[in-house]
Short mmCIF file of C-alpha atoms and ligand atoms in Angstrom, two decimals:
data_model
loop_
_atom_site.label_atom_id
_atom_site.label_comp_id
_atom_site.label_asym_id
_atom_site.label_seq_id
_atom_site.Cartn_x
_atom_site.Cartn_y
_atom_site.Cartn_z
CA MET V 1 -40.03 -13.54 30.56
CA PRO V 2 -38.87 -17.09 31.51
CA ASP V 3 -41.83 -18.46 29.54
CA ASP V 4 -40.84 -16.33 26.66
CA ARG V 5 -37.29 -17.69 26.72
CA ARG V 6 -38.50 -21.23 26.20
CA HIS V 7 -39.70 -20.00 22.82
CA ILE V 8 -36.27 -19.08 21.60
CA PRO V 9 -36.00 -20.86 18.24
CA ARG V 10 -33.44 -23.62 17.85
CA THR V 11 -30.24 -22.87 15.95
CA ASP V 12 -31.08 -25.16 13.02
CA THR V 13 -34.53 -23.64 12.71
CA VAL V 14 -33.08 -20.13 12.49
CA LEU V 15 -30.37 -21.26 10.05
CA ALA V 16 -33.12 -22.50 7.72
CA ASP V 17 -34.36 -18.92 7.24
CA PRO V 18 -33.85 -18.30 3.49
CA ARG V 19 -31.92 -15.08 4.17
CA LEU V 20 -29.48 -16.98 6.35
CA VAL V 21 -29.22 -19.89 3.91
CA GLU V 22 -28.19 -17.40 1.25
CA ALA V 23 -25.79 -15.70 3.63
CA ALA V 24 -24.19 -19.03 4.52
CA SER V 25 -23.33 -19.64 0.88
CA ALA V 26 -21.59 -16.27 0.69
CA LEU V 27 -20.04 -16.02 4.15
CA GLY V 28 -19.64 -19.61 5.32
CA ARG V 29 -21.91 -21.53 7.69
CA ASP V 30 -19.82 -20.94 10.83
CA THR V 31 -19.89 -17.16 10.42
CA VAL V 32 -23.67 -17.18 10.04
CA LYS V 33 -24.10 -19.62 12.91
CA ASN V 34 -22.12 -17.32 15.21
CA CYS V 35 -24.53 -14.49 14.37
CA VAL V 36 -27.47 -16.78 15.19
CA ILE V 37 -25.97 -17.82 18.53
CA ALA V 38 -25.32 -14.19 19.42
CA ALA V 39 -28.95 -13.33 18.59
CA GLN V 40 -30.23 -16.27 20.68
CA ASN V 41 -28.11 -15.04 23.58
CA ARG V 42 -29.62 -11.59 23.25
CA ALA V 43 -33.08 -13.17 23.43
CA ARG V 44 -32.04 -15.19 26.52
CA ARG V 45 -30.96 -11.98 28.20
CA GLY V 46 -34.31 -10.48 27.31
CA ASP V 47 -32.76 -7.83 25.04
CA ILE V 48 -34.95 -8.90 22.12
CA PRO V 49 -38.11 -11.01 21.88
CA PRO V 50 -37.65 -14.64 20.68
CA VAL V 51 -39.51 -13.93 17.42
CA ALA V 52 -36.85 -11.36 16.54
CA VAL V 53 -33.91 -13.80 16.65
CA ALA V 54 -33.73 -14.42 12.89
CA ASP V 55 -34.00 -10.72 12.10
CA ALA V 56 -31.31 -9.89 14.64
CA ALA V 57 -29.01 -12.54 13.17
CA VAL V 58 -29.57 -11.14 9.67
CA ALA V 59 -28.86 -7.62 10.92
CA ALA V 60 -25.62 -8.76 12.51
CA LEU V 61 -24.23 -10.48 9.40
CA PRO V 62 -20.87 -9.15 8.28
CA ARG V 63 -20.95 -7.62 4.81
CA SER V 64 -18.39 -10.03 3.41
CA ALA V 65 -16.20 -12.97 4.35
CA THR V 66 -13.28 -10.60 4.93
CA SER V 67 -13.46 -8.22 7.83
CA LEU V 68 -11.23 -5.78 5.96
CA ARG V 69 -13.35 -2.70 5.23
CA PRO V 70 -13.01 -0.43 2.22
CA VAL V 71 -11.91 3.06 3.25
CA ILE V 72 -12.31 6.39 1.48
CA ASN V 73 -8.95 8.09 1.93
CA ALA V 74 -9.60 11.73 2.82
CA THR V 75 -6.32 12.08 4.72
CA GLY V 76 -4.53 13.92 1.92
CA VAL V 77 -1.76 11.30 2.11
CA VAL V 78 -1.59 9.63 -1.31
CA LEU V 79 0.23 6.51 -0.07
CA HIS V 80 -1.01 5.96 3.48
CA THR V 81 0.77 2.93 4.94
CA ASN V 82 -2.01 2.24 7.46
CA LEU V 83 -4.57 2.33 4.66
CA GLY V 84 -2.69 -0.16 2.49
CA ARG V 85 -0.53 2.24 0.44
CA ALA V 86 -1.47 2.20 -3.26
CA ALA V 87 -5.07 1.70 -4.37
CA LEU V 88 -5.09 -0.54 -7.44
CA SER V 89 -6.41 0.47 -10.86
CA GLU V 90 -9.60 -1.12 -12.16
CA ALA V 91 -7.44 -2.99 -14.65
CA ALA V 92 -5.38 -4.46 -11.81
CA VAL V 93 -8.54 -5.43 -9.92
CA ASP V 94 -9.84 -7.20 -13.05
CA ALA V 95 -6.53 -9.01 -13.33
CA LEU V 96 -6.86 -10.20 -9.73
CA ARG V 97 -10.22 -11.73 -10.57
CA THR V 98 -8.77 -13.54 -13.58
CA ALA V 99 -5.83 -14.85 -11.60
CA ALA V 100 -7.95 -15.89 -8.64
CA GLY V 101 -8.94 -19.17 -10.24
CA HIS V 102 -6.71 -21.66 -11.93
CA THR V 103 -4.52 -19.80 -14.36
CA ASP V 104 -1.50 -20.32 -16.63
CA VAL V 105 0.89 -18.50 -14.29
CA GLU V 106 3.47 -21.27 -14.70
CA TYR V 107 2.12 -23.20 -17.66
CA ASP V 108 2.25 -22.88 -21.43
CA LEU V 109 -1.19 -23.59 -22.82
CA GLY V 110 0.25 -24.02 -26.33
CA SER V 111 2.72 -26.79 -25.55
CA GLY V 112 0.99 -28.11 -22.46
CA ARG V 113 4.26 -27.85 -20.51
CA ARG V 114 5.56 -25.99 -17.50
CA ALA V 115 6.59 -22.41 -18.32
CA ARG V 116 8.52 -19.70 -16.52
CA ARG V 117 6.44 -18.46 -13.60
CA GLY V 118 4.99 -15.01 -14.12
CA ARG V 119 6.68 -14.60 -17.52
CA SER V 120 4.15 -12.11 -18.87
CA ALA V 121 4.38 -9.84 -15.80
CA LEU V 122 8.18 -10.00 -15.91
CA ALA V 123 8.20 -9.29 -19.66
CA THR V 124 5.91 -6.30 -19.12
CA LEU V 125 8.18 -4.90 -16.41
CA ALA V 126 11.27 -5.51 -18.58
CA ALA V 127 9.64 -3.80 -21.55
CA ALA V 128 8.78 -0.80 -19.40
CA VAL V 129 12.43 -0.41 -18.37
CA PRO V 130 14.59 -1.18 -21.41
CA ALA V 131 17.65 -0.02 -19.45
CA ALA V 132 17.38 -3.22 -17.38
CA GLU V 133 18.92 -6.34 -18.95
CA ALA V 134 16.81 -8.54 -16.66
CA VAL V 135 14.13 -8.25 -13.97
CA HIS V 136 12.80 -10.25 -11.06
CA VAL V 137 9.93 -9.72 -8.61
CA VAL V 138 9.71 -10.69 -4.91
CA ASN V 139 7.29 -9.99 -2.07
CA ASN V 140 8.22 -6.42 -1.18
CA GLY V 141 11.05 -3.92 -1.18
CA ALA V 142 12.49 -5.37 2.01
CA ALA V 143 12.54 -8.85 0.46
CA ALA V 144 14.36 -7.46 -2.58
CA LEU V 145 17.06 -6.07 -0.28
CA VAL V 146 17.31 -9.27 1.77
CA LEU V 147 17.70 -11.39 -1.35
CA THR V 148 20.31 -9.03 -2.76
CA ALA V 149 22.32 -8.86 0.47
CA THR V 150 22.17 -12.63 0.94
CA ALA V 151 23.11 -13.55 -2.60
CA LEU V 152 25.78 -10.90 -3.15
CA ALA V 153 27.25 -10.18 0.28
CA ALA V 154 26.51 -12.79 2.97
CA GLY V 155 29.64 -13.01 5.13
CA ARG V 156 31.06 -9.99 3.33
CA GLU V 157 30.68 -6.23 3.49
CA ILE V 158 28.09 -3.84 2.14
CA VAL V 159 29.42 -0.30 1.96
CA MET V 160 26.82 2.32 2.97
CA SER V 161 26.83 6.03 3.78
CA ARG V 162 26.00 6.94 7.38
CA GLY V 163 23.49 9.39 5.93
CA GLU V 164 21.50 6.48 4.47
CA LEU V 165 21.17 4.19 7.50
CA ILE V 166 17.43 4.78 7.59
CA GLU V 167 14.37 3.50 9.40
CA ILE V 168 11.62 2.65 6.93
CA GLY V 169 8.78 2.84 9.45
CA ASP V 170 7.19 1.01 12.38
CA GLY V 171 10.65 0.32 13.82
CA PHE V 172 12.03 -1.41 10.72
CA ARG V 173 15.59 -0.27 10.27
CA LEU V 174 17.16 -0.95 6.95
CA PRO V 175 20.68 -1.61 8.36
CA GLU V 176 19.31 -4.24 10.75
CA LEU V 177 17.36 -5.85 7.92
CA VAL V 178 20.49 -6.08 5.77
CA GLN V 179 22.63 -7.36 8.66
CA SER V 180 20.10 -10.09 9.41
CA THR V 181 21.36 -11.78 6.23
CA GLY V 182 24.85 -12.22 7.65
CA ALA V 183 26.33 -9.36 5.64
CA ARG V 184 28.33 -6.70 7.51
CA ILE V 185 27.72 -3.03 6.96
CA ARG V 186 30.80 -0.92 6.38
CA GLU V 187 29.65 2.59 7.31
CA VAL V 188 31.30 5.49 5.53
CA GLY V 189 31.05 9.28 5.76
CA THR V 190 28.88 11.14 8.26
CA THR V 191 25.18 11.77 8.77
CA ASN V 192 25.21 14.91 6.65
CA ARG V 193 28.21 14.48 4.34
CA THR V 194 29.66 11.55 2.46
CA VAL V 195 32.06 11.95 -0.47
CA LEU V 196 33.39 9.58 -3.11
CA ALA V 197 36.75 9.17 -1.36
CA ASP V 198 34.93 7.75 1.70
CA TYR V 199 33.54 4.94 -0.44
CA ALA V 200 36.79 4.44 -2.37
CA ASP V 201 38.75 4.02 0.88
CA ALA V 202 36.32 1.40 2.18
CA VAL V 203 35.97 -0.74 -0.94
CA GLY V 204 38.23 -3.79 -0.96
CA PRO V 205 38.39 -7.52 -1.59
CA ASP V 206 35.75 -8.14 1.08
CA THR V 207 33.17 -5.79 -0.45
CA GLY V 208 30.03 -7.44 -1.79
CA PHE V 209 28.55 -4.23 -3.15
CA VAL V 210 28.00 -0.55 -2.47
CA LEU V 211 24.42 0.16 -1.41
CA LYS V 212 22.93 3.55 -2.26
CA VAL V 213 19.65 4.04 -0.38
CA HIS V 214 17.10 6.75 -1.13
CA PRO V 215 16.18 8.45 2.16
CA SER V 216 12.55 8.18 1.21
CA ASN V 217 10.83 9.60 4.30
CA PHE V 218 12.93 12.60 5.32
CA VAL V 219 15.04 15.38 3.85
CA VAL V 220 18.28 16.86 5.17
CA HIS V 221 19.01 20.51 4.55
CA GLY V 222 22.12 22.60 5.06
CA PHE V 223 25.75 21.51 4.92
CA THR V 224 25.23 18.23 3.10
CA ALA V 225 26.86 16.08 0.45
CA ASP V 226 26.09 12.68 -0.97
CA VAL V 227 27.51 10.74 -3.88
CA PRO V 228 25.29 10.08 -6.90
CA VAL V 229 25.09 6.64 -8.50
CA SER V 230 26.94 7.98 -11.55
CA GLU V 231 30.07 8.56 -9.44
CA LEU V 232 29.74 5.39 -7.37
CA ALA V 233 29.59 3.44 -10.62
CA GLY V 234 33.26 4.23 -11.18
CA LEU V 235 34.24 2.09 -8.19
CA SER V 236 35.41 -1.48 -8.79
CA VAL V 237 32.36 -3.16 -7.18
CA PRO V 238 28.68 -3.37 -8.13
CA VAL V 239 26.42 -0.51 -7.03
CA VAL V 240 22.95 -1.44 -5.82
CA ALA V 241 20.45 1.45 -5.75
CA ASP V 242 17.48 1.05 -3.40
CA ILE V 243 15.23 3.72 -4.89
CA GLY V 244 12.27 2.81 -2.66
CA SER V 245 9.34 4.31 -4.46
CA GLY V 246 9.28 2.29 -7.68
CA LEU V 247 9.23 5.11 -10.23
CA LEU V 248 10.28 3.44 -13.46
CA HIS V 249 11.05 6.71 -15.25
CA PRO V 250 11.74 10.28 -14.14
CA ASP V 251 8.62 12.19 -13.10
CA ALA V 252 8.71 15.95 -13.72
CA LEU V 253 6.32 16.51 -10.80
CA LEU V 254 8.73 14.76 -8.40
CA PRO V 255 12.14 15.98 -9.56
CA ASP V 256 14.06 14.73 -6.51
CA GLU V 257 12.65 11.22 -6.60
CA PRO V 258 15.07 8.64 -8.06
CA ASP V 259 13.81 6.30 -10.79
CA ALA V 260 14.88 2.90 -12.05
CA THR V 261 15.76 3.92 -15.61
CA SER V 262 18.01 6.82 -14.60
CA SER V 263 19.72 4.80 -11.87
CA LEU V 264 20.54 2.03 -14.35
CA LYS V 265 21.69 4.49 -17.00
CA HIS V 266 23.96 6.09 -14.43
CA GLY V 267 25.61 2.74 -13.82
CA ALA V 268 23.75 0.93 -11.04
CA ALA V 269 24.25 -2.81 -11.43
CA LEU V 270 20.92 -3.44 -9.72
CA VAL V 271 17.90 -1.38 -8.64
CA THR V 272 15.51 -2.44 -5.88
CA ALA V 273 12.09 -0.84 -5.32
CA SER V 274 8.57 -1.38 -4.00
CA GLY V 275 5.59 -2.09 -6.23
CA ASP V 276 2.97 -0.39 -4.05
CA LYS V 277 4.44 3.08 -3.71
CA LEU V 278 4.68 5.50 -6.64
CA LEU V 279 4.28 2.72 -9.20
CA GLY V 280 0.76 2.36 -7.82
CA GLY V 281 0.61 -1.43 -7.95
CA PRO V 282 0.37 -4.38 -5.56
CA GLN V 283 2.84 -4.98 -2.73
CA ALA V 284 5.93 -6.33 -4.47
CA GLY V 285 9.69 -5.92 -4.56
CA LEU V 286 11.15 -5.08 -7.96
CA LEU V 287 14.69 -6.09 -8.93
CA LEU V 288 16.04 -4.65 -12.18
CA GLY V 289 19.58 -4.74 -13.52
CA GLN V 290 22.44 -6.67 -15.04
CA ARG V 291 21.50 -10.07 -16.35
CA ASP V 292 24.14 -12.08 -14.45
CA ILE V 293 23.23 -10.46 -11.14
CA VAL V 294 19.46 -10.85 -11.57
CA GLU V 295 20.02 -14.48 -12.60
CA GLN V 296 22.12 -15.05 -9.47
CA LEU V 297 19.28 -13.68 -7.33
CA ARG V 298 16.62 -15.65 -9.17
CA ARG V 299 18.51 -18.92 -8.68
CA HIS V 300 19.34 -18.37 -5.02
CA PRO V 301 17.50 -20.83 -2.71
CA LEU V 302 16.07 -17.92 -0.72
CA ALA V 303 14.29 -16.68 -3.87
CA ARG V 304 11.72 -19.44 -3.44
CA ALA V 305 10.81 -18.19 0.03
CA LEU V 306 10.32 -14.67 -1.28
CA ARG V 307 8.43 -15.47 -4.47
CA VAL V 308 5.23 -13.65 -5.27
CA ASP V 309 1.90 -15.28 -5.81
CA LYS V 310 -0.17 -15.27 -8.97
CA LEU V 311 -2.36 -12.42 -7.68
CA THR V 312 0.62 -10.11 -7.32
CA LEU V 313 1.95 -11.00 -10.76
CA ALA V 314 -1.42 -10.37 -12.35
CA ALA V 315 -1.97 -7.02 -10.63
CA LEU V 316 1.60 -5.88 -11.32
CA GLU V 317 1.33 -6.59 -15.03
CA ALA V 318 -2.00 -4.78 -15.28
CA THR V 319 -0.65 -1.82 -13.31
CA ILE V 320 2.27 -1.37 -15.69
CA ALA V 321 0.47 -2.19 -18.94
CA GLY V 322 -2.93 -0.70 -18.07
CA PRO V 323 -4.37 2.77 -17.54
CA VAL V 324 -2.87 5.31 -15.12
CA PRO V 325 -3.39 3.90 -11.60
CA PRO V 326 -5.05 5.95 -8.83
CA THR V 327 -1.72 6.78 -7.16
CA ARG V 328 -0.41 8.60 -10.21
CA ARG V 329 -3.80 10.17 -10.93
CA ASN V 330 -4.05 11.46 -7.37
CA ILE V 331 -0.62 13.07 -7.57
CA ARG V 332 -1.61 14.76 -10.83
CA HIS V 333 -5.08 16.10 -9.95
CA ASP V 334 -5.38 19.78 -10.77
CA ALA V 335 -5.84 21.69 -7.49
CA ALA V 336 -8.52 23.93 -9.08
CA GLN V 337 -10.66 20.88 -9.79
CA VAL V 338 -10.22 19.57 -6.26
CA ARG V 339 -11.26 23.02 -5.03
CA ALA V 340 -14.40 23.00 -7.17
CA ARG V 341 -15.36 19.62 -5.70
CA ALA V 342 -14.77 20.89 -2.16
CA GLU V 343 -17.01 23.89 -2.87
CA ALA V 344 -19.73 21.68 -4.33
CA LEU V 345 -19.59 19.48 -1.23
CA ARG V 346 -19.80 22.50 1.07
CA ASP V 347 -22.83 23.85 -0.86
CA ALA V 348 -24.60 20.48 -0.81
CA LEU V 349 -24.02 20.21 2.94
CA ALA V 350 -25.27 23.75 3.47
CA GLU V 351 -28.56 22.74 1.87
CA ASP V 352 -28.76 19.99 4.48
CA GLY V 353 -28.12 22.53 7.22
CA ILE V 354 -24.61 21.23 7.91
CA THR V 355 -21.81 23.72 8.34
CA ALA V 356 -18.65 22.93 6.37
CA ASP V 357 -15.91 25.30 5.30
CA VAL V 358 -13.71 24.97 2.27
CA ILE V 359 -10.05 24.91 3.20
CA GLU V 360 -6.81 24.98 1.25
CA THR V 361 -4.59 22.07 2.28
CA ALA V 362 -1.27 20.49 1.41
CA SER V 363 -1.43 16.83 0.45
CA VAL V 364 1.70 14.71 0.63
CA VAL V 365 2.86 11.59 -1.20
CA GLY V 366 3.70 9.71 2.03
CA GLY V 367 4.42 5.99 2.36
CA GLY V 368 8.11 6.33 1.56
CA GLY V 369 8.02 8.57 -1.47
CA ALA V 370 8.87 12.16 -2.36
CA PRO V 371 9.61 13.42 1.17
CA GLY V 372 9.14 17.15 1.57
CA VAL V 373 6.94 17.46 -1.54
CA GLU V 374 3.62 19.23 -0.91
CA LEU V 375 0.78 18.91 -3.39
CA PRO V 376 -1.59 21.88 -3.23
CA SER V 377 -5.04 20.59 -2.42
CA TRP V 378 -8.49 21.45 -1.07
CA GLY V 379 -10.96 19.96 1.31
CA VAL V 380 -13.75 20.72 3.74
CA THR V 381 -13.56 21.18 7.50
CA LEU V 382 -16.26 19.75 9.74
CA ASP V 383 -17.11 19.41 13.38
CA GLN V 384 -14.48 17.14 14.92
CA ALA V 385 -17.23 15.11 16.60
CA LEU V 386 -18.04 13.61 13.17
CA ALA V 387 -14.60 12.02 12.77
CA ALA V 388 -15.34 8.81 14.69
CA ARG V 389 -18.79 8.43 13.10
CA LEU V 390 -17.31 8.78 9.62
CA ARG V 391 -14.52 6.30 10.39
CA THR V 392 -16.96 3.67 11.60
CA GLY V 393 -19.64 4.40 9.01
CA ASP V 394 -20.32 2.75 5.71
CA PRO V 395 -18.35 3.62 3.69
CA ALA V 396 -15.61 4.30 6.22
CA ILE V 397 -14.09 7.74 5.66
CA VAL V 398 -10.77 8.69 7.24
CA GLY V 399 -9.74 12.33 7.35
CA ARG V 400 -7.35 14.16 9.64
CA ILE V 401 -7.82 16.27 12.73
CA ASP V 402 -6.21 19.67 12.81
CA ASP V 403 -6.70 22.36 15.41
CA GLY V 404 -9.93 20.85 16.69
CA ARG V 405 -11.51 20.45 13.25
CA LEU V 406 -11.96 17.43 11.03
CA ILE V 407 -10.41 18.00 7.61
CA LEU V 408 -11.48 15.90 4.65
CA ASP V 409 -8.88 16.44 1.91
CA LEU V 410 -10.46 15.55 -1.44
CA ARG V 411 -7.30 15.00 -3.51
CA CYS V 412 -7.25 11.22 -2.96
CA VAL V 413 -11.02 10.77 -2.86
CA GLU V 414 -12.22 9.35 -6.18
CA PRO V 415 -14.53 12.00 -7.71
CA ALA V 416 -17.01 9.17 -8.27
CA HIS V 417 -17.19 8.84 -4.47
CA ASP V 418 -18.08 12.50 -3.81
CA ASP V 419 -21.79 11.72 -3.51
CA ALA V 420 -21.09 8.86 -1.11
CA VAL V 421 -18.98 11.22 1.02
CA HIS V 422 -21.82 13.75 1.06
CA GLU V 423 -24.32 11.08 2.05
CA ALA V 424 -22.02 9.71 4.77
CA ILE V 425 -21.52 13.17 6.29
CA ARG V 426 -25.27 13.76 6.26
CA HIS V 427 -25.84 10.45 8.00
CA ALA V 428 -23.09 11.10 10.58
CA ALA V 429 -24.43 14.59 11.31
CA ALA V 430 -27.96 13.21 11.83
CA GLN V 431 -26.64 10.58 14.24
CA GLU V 432 -24.66 13.23 16.08
CA GLN V 433 -27.78 15.35 16.47
CA ASP V 434 -29.77 12.41 17.83
CA SER V 435 -27.10 11.50 20.40
C1 PLP Q 1 9.74 1.57 1.42
C2 PLP Q 1 11.19 1.35 1.31
C3 PLP Q 1 11.74 0.10 1.54
C4 PLP Q 1 10.90 -1.08 1.98
O1 PLP Q 1 10.03 -1.49 0.97
P1 PLP Q 1 8.72 -2.35 1.37
O2 PLP Q 1 8.06 -2.57 0.05
O3 PLP Q 1 7.95 -1.53 2.33
O4 PLP Q 1 9.23 -3.60 1.97
C5 PLP Q 1 13.10 -0.05 1.41
N1 PLP Q 1 13.87 1.00 1.06
C6 PLP Q 1 13.37 2.22 0.81
C7 PLP Q 1 14.28 3.32 0.42
C8 PLP Q 1 12.02 2.44 0.95
O5 PLP Q 1 11.51 3.66 0.71
#
C-alpha cells in the first residue's frame, strides 16, 4: 500500500482531466479542486486505488454552483415556507434569465438616459390593481410594514386590535417588527373582540395610522368581533391594511382571504402584501394605495435599503402579466384529476412490486394564506422507511409522515413530474431492499 500511495496523481495532473476542465468552467476551479483533494485523501487512506482518483473526483462533483437543490413538493402544502413558498411560473423564470445580465432596469434605451427603476414591473402591478393610485415594491411583506411604520408613524402611535398582534412564523412577531421602527403600538379591544368604538377612542393627534392586519395563519371561532376596513375608513386617520397573502382581486375559492382591490375600494389608504404567497411570484413586498402616501414611502431614505433587485422586478412583472403561476394552478387542481394521477402512480408501482395505497388527503394553502381552508386532494402512502431516501434522492421529494406512513400528496406535484416521482420511488425502494 505505501508504494501504491506514492502513485497518487498530483493535483494539477488530475485537474487536467478533460471532464474536470469542463466542470471547472461550470462550477469554478476551487470547487473542482476541493473534490480532487478529497479524492486524493481517499486514495491516501487506501479507500480507493490511486488510478481511481480522477473518477472519484468526477463522481463527487456537485451538480451546480449552488448547493440549493430542487425539491418536488409532495407535502400537500401549496406555500411551504421551508421549501421557498411560491414556485415561479415558466414566464417568471424566463424573465429572471433576461434580467440576469445587463438590462434596462433603470435606463431608457430610447433616450439613452436614466429612467425610473423597475418602471415596467410597477406599471404592470398598477394596471392589475386600478383601485390603487400608486404602487411601490420592496423586499418582502415585513419590509413593506417597516417602511410604512417608519415613514408614517415613527415616534407616533399605530392603533392595532389586540386580536391582530400576530406572530408571522419562526418567532417573528409583527408588533415587535413595527415597534423596532420607533413607532408605538396603541392596543385596542381584546383578543377575541374589537369594535369600532375601541379604535375611535384611541385615535388622536398622536396617531400615525390604524393598522388592520390579516391573521393569516390562524382562525378564531366563537364569540368574536372585528372591524372591517370599510368601517375603519370612517375614522379621521389613514387605514393601512396588511393583507399578507398578496391576492390582487377577490378569489371565489378563498372567500375569507382579503385582497388588495377590495381593501382599497373599502377605503384603505394603503395595502401591504407579500409577492410570494397567493400571488405566486418572487419574494417581494407590495405597497398599493393613495398617491401621496406611496410617494412619501418611495422618497423615504429607508426605501433605498429595502429596494428590490432587477431579478425580483423581472419575475414580479412576468408573474402578474404572464400565465397562471403554479401557486394558483395548484389551488385550482380538480381533486378528481389528482386522484386519477394517484391511482396511476399506485398501479405503476404495483407493476414494480412496490406496495402503495391511494389515500384521500386535505391539502392546505399554508405559508400565511387562507388559514383553515382545506383543499380536497389525493396521494399515495408508502413505507415510511422511504421518506429519508426520497428526501436525499435526485430529484429530492418531500412528503409528510402520518401515522407511521409516508404520504405523497400529488396536488402540488407538477403532473409533468409524475414519471420522475415514480422513478424516484422505484430507486428508493430498490436501495431499501439492498440495505
Ligand atoms: C406573511 C405575512 C407578513 C410578512 O410577509 P413576508 O413577505 O414574509 O415578509 C406580514 N403580515 C402578514 C399578515 C403576513 O401574512
